[in-house]
Short mmCIF file of C-alpha atoms and ligand atoms in Angstrom, two decimals:
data_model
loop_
_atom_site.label_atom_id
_atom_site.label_comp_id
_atom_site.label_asym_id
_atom_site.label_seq_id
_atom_site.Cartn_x
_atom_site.Cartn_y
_atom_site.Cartn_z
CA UNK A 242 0.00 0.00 0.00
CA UNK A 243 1.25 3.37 -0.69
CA UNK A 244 0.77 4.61 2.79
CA UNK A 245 3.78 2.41 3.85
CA UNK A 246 6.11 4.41 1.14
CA UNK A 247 6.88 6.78 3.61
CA UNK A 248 10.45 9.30 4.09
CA UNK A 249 13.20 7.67 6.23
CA UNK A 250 14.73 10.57 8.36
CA UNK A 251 18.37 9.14 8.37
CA UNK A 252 21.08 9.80 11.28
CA UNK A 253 22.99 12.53 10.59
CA UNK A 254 26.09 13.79 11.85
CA UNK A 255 26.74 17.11 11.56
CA UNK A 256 30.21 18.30 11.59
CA UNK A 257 32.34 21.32 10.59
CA UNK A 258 34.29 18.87 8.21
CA UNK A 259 31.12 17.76 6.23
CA UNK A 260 28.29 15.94 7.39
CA UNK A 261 27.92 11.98 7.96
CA UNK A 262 24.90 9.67 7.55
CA UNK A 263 24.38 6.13 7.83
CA UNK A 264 21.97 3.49 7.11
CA UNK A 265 22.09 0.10 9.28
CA UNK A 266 19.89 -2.73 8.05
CA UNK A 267 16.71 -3.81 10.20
CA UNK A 268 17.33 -0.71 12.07
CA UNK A 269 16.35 2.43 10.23
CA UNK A 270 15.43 0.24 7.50
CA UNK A 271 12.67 -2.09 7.61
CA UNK A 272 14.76 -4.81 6.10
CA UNK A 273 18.21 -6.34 5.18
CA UNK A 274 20.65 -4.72 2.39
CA UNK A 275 21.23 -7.34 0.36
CA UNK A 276 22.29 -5.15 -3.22
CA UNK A 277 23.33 -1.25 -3.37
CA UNK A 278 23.07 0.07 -6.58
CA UNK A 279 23.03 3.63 -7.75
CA UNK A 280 21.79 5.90 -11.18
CA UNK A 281 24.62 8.46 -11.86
CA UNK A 282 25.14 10.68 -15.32
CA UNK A 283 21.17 10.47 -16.11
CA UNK A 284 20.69 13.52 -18.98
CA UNK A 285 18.31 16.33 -18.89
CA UNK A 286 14.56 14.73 -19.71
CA UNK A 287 15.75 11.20 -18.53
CA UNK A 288 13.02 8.82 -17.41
CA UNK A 289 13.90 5.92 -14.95
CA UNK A 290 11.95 3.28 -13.19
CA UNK A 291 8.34 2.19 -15.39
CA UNK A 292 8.12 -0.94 -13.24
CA UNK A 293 7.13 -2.50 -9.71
CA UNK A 294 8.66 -5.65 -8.03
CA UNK A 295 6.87 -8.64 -6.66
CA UNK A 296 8.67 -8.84 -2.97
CA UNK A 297 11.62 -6.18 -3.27
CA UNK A 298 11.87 -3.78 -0.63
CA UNK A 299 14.05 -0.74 -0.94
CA UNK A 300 14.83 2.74 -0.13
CA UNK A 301 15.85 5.26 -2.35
CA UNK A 302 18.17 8.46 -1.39
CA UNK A 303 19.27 11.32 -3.24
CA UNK A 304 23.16 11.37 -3.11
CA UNK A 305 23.44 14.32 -4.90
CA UNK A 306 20.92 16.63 -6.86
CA UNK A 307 17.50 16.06 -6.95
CA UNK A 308 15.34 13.97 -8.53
CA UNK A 309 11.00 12.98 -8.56
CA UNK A 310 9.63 9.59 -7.80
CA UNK A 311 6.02 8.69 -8.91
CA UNK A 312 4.24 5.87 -6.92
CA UNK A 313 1.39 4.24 -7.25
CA UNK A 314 -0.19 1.07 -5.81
CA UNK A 315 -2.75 0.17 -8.18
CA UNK A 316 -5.22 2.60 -6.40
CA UNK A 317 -3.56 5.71 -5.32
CA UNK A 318 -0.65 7.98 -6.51
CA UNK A 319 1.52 10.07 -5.04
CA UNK A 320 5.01 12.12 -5.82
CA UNK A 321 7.65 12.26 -3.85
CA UNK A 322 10.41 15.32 -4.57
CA UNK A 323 13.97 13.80 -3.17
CA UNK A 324 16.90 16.17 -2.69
CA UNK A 325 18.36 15.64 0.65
CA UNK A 326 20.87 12.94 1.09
CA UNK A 327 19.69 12.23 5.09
CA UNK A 328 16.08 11.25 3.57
CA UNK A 329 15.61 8.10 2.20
CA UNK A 330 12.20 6.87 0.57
CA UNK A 331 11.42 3.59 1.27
CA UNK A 332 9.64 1.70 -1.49
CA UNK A 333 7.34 -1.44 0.13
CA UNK A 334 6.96 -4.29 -2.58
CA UNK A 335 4.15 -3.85 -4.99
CA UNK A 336 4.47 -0.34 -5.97
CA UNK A 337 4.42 1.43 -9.84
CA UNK A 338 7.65 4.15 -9.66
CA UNK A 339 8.39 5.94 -12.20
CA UNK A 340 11.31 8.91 -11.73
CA UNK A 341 12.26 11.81 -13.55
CA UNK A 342 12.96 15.85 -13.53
CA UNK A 343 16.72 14.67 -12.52
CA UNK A 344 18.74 17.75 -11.83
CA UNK A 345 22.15 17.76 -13.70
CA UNK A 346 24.72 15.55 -11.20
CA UNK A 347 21.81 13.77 -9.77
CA UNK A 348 23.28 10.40 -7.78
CA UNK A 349 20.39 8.49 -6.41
CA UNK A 350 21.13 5.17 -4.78
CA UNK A 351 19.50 1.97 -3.58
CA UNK A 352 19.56 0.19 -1.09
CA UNK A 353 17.62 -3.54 -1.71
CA UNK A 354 16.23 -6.52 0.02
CA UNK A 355 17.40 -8.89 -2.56
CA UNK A 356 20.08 -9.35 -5.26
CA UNK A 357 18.60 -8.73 -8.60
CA UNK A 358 16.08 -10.85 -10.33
CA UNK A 359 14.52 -9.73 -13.63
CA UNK A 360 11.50 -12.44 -12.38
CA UNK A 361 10.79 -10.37 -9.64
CA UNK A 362 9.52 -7.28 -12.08
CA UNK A 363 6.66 -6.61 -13.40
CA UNK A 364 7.61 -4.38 -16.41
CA UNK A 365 3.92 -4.53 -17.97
CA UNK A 366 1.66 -1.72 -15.78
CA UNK A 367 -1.41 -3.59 -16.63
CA UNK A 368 -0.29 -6.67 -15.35
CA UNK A 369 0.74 -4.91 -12.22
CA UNK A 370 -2.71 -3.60 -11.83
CA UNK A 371 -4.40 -6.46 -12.35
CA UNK A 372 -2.48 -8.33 -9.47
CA UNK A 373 -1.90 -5.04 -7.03
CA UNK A 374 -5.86 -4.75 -7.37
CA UNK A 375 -6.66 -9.04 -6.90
CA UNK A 376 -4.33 -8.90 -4.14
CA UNK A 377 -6.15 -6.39 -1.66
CA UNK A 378 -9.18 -8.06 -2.32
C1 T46 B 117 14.17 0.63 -9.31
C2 T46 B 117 14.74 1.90 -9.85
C3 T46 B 117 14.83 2.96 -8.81
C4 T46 B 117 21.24 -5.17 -13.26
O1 T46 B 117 21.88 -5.97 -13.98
N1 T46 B 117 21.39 -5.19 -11.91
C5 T46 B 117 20.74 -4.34 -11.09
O2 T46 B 117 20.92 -4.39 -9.85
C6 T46 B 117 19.82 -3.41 -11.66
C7 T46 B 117 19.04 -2.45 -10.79
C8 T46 B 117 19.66 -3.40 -13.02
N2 T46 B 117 20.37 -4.25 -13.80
C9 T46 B 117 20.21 -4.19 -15.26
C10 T46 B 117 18.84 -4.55 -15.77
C11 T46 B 117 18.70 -3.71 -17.02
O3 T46 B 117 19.26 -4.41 -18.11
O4 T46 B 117 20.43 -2.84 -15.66
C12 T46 B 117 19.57 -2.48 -16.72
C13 T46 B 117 18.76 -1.25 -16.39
O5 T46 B 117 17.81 -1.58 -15.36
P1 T46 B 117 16.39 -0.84 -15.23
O6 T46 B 117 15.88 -0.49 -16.56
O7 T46 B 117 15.52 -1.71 -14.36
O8 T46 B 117 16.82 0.50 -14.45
P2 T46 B 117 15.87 1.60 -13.83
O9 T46 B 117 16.74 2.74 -13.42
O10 T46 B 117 14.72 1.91 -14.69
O11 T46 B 117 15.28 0.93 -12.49
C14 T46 B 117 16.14 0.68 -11.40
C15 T46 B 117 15.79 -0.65 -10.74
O12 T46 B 117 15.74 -1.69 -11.74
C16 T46 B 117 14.47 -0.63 -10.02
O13 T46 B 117 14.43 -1.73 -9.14
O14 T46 B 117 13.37 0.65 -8.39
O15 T46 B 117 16.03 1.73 -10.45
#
């Protein structure tokens, strides 16, 4: 449900030499890094994302720049603008993202519950709704 995508208000450690922030798993994370992966050079007008995952649980931080994510759970939509690097959006499984408006030197990076699987996708949106809507039923 898209109620449960909701901004992670990381640790951070503020310090006249730059700042610090940190993610542990199970603790300010709902679940276990398993994969870190991150989207880096993306050009003006770039569109990412245009897919959901069966079980995959993530969360989603702006390194650098800034960036929008769309959700959507089959029901409801909602927009989330990500430019801090101490926020991270976490992403419950069964959610539509799409992401775009990247700002030039936008680094967004993931943290995931699983190592990838192309099986775990669903890449067609109609499919997606079809099973996001059986599902709550
Ligand atoms: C998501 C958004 C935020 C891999 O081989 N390993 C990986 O860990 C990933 C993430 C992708 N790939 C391959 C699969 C494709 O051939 O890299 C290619 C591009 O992947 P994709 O089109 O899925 O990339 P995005 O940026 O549209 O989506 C990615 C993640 O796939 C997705 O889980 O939530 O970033």
């Amino acid at each position: 449900m898209i109620e449960n995508c909701k901004i992670i208000d990381l640790p951070k450690i503020n310090d006249p030499r730059g700042n610090l922030t940190f993610v542990e798993s199970g603790r300010h994370i709902p679940f276990d890094i398993r994969r870190v992966y991150y989207l880096y050079d993306v050009p003006g007008g770039a569109e990412r994302g245009g897919h959901a995952h069966r079980a995959l649980h993530q969360l989603i931080i702006a390194m650098s720049g800034s960036f929008d994510i769309h959700l959507d759970d089959g029901y409801s939509k909602k927009t989330v603008h990500m430019n801090r690097s101490y926020y991270g959006l976490y992403v419950c499984p069964m959610i539509w993202r799409e992401m775009d408006n990247f700002s030039s030197g936008a680094v967004c990076m993931v943290l995931s519950s699983n190592f990838y699987d192309e099986a775990d996708y669903y890449r067609d949106y109609n499919d997606f709704v079809q099973d996001a809507q059986k599902g709550s039923k």
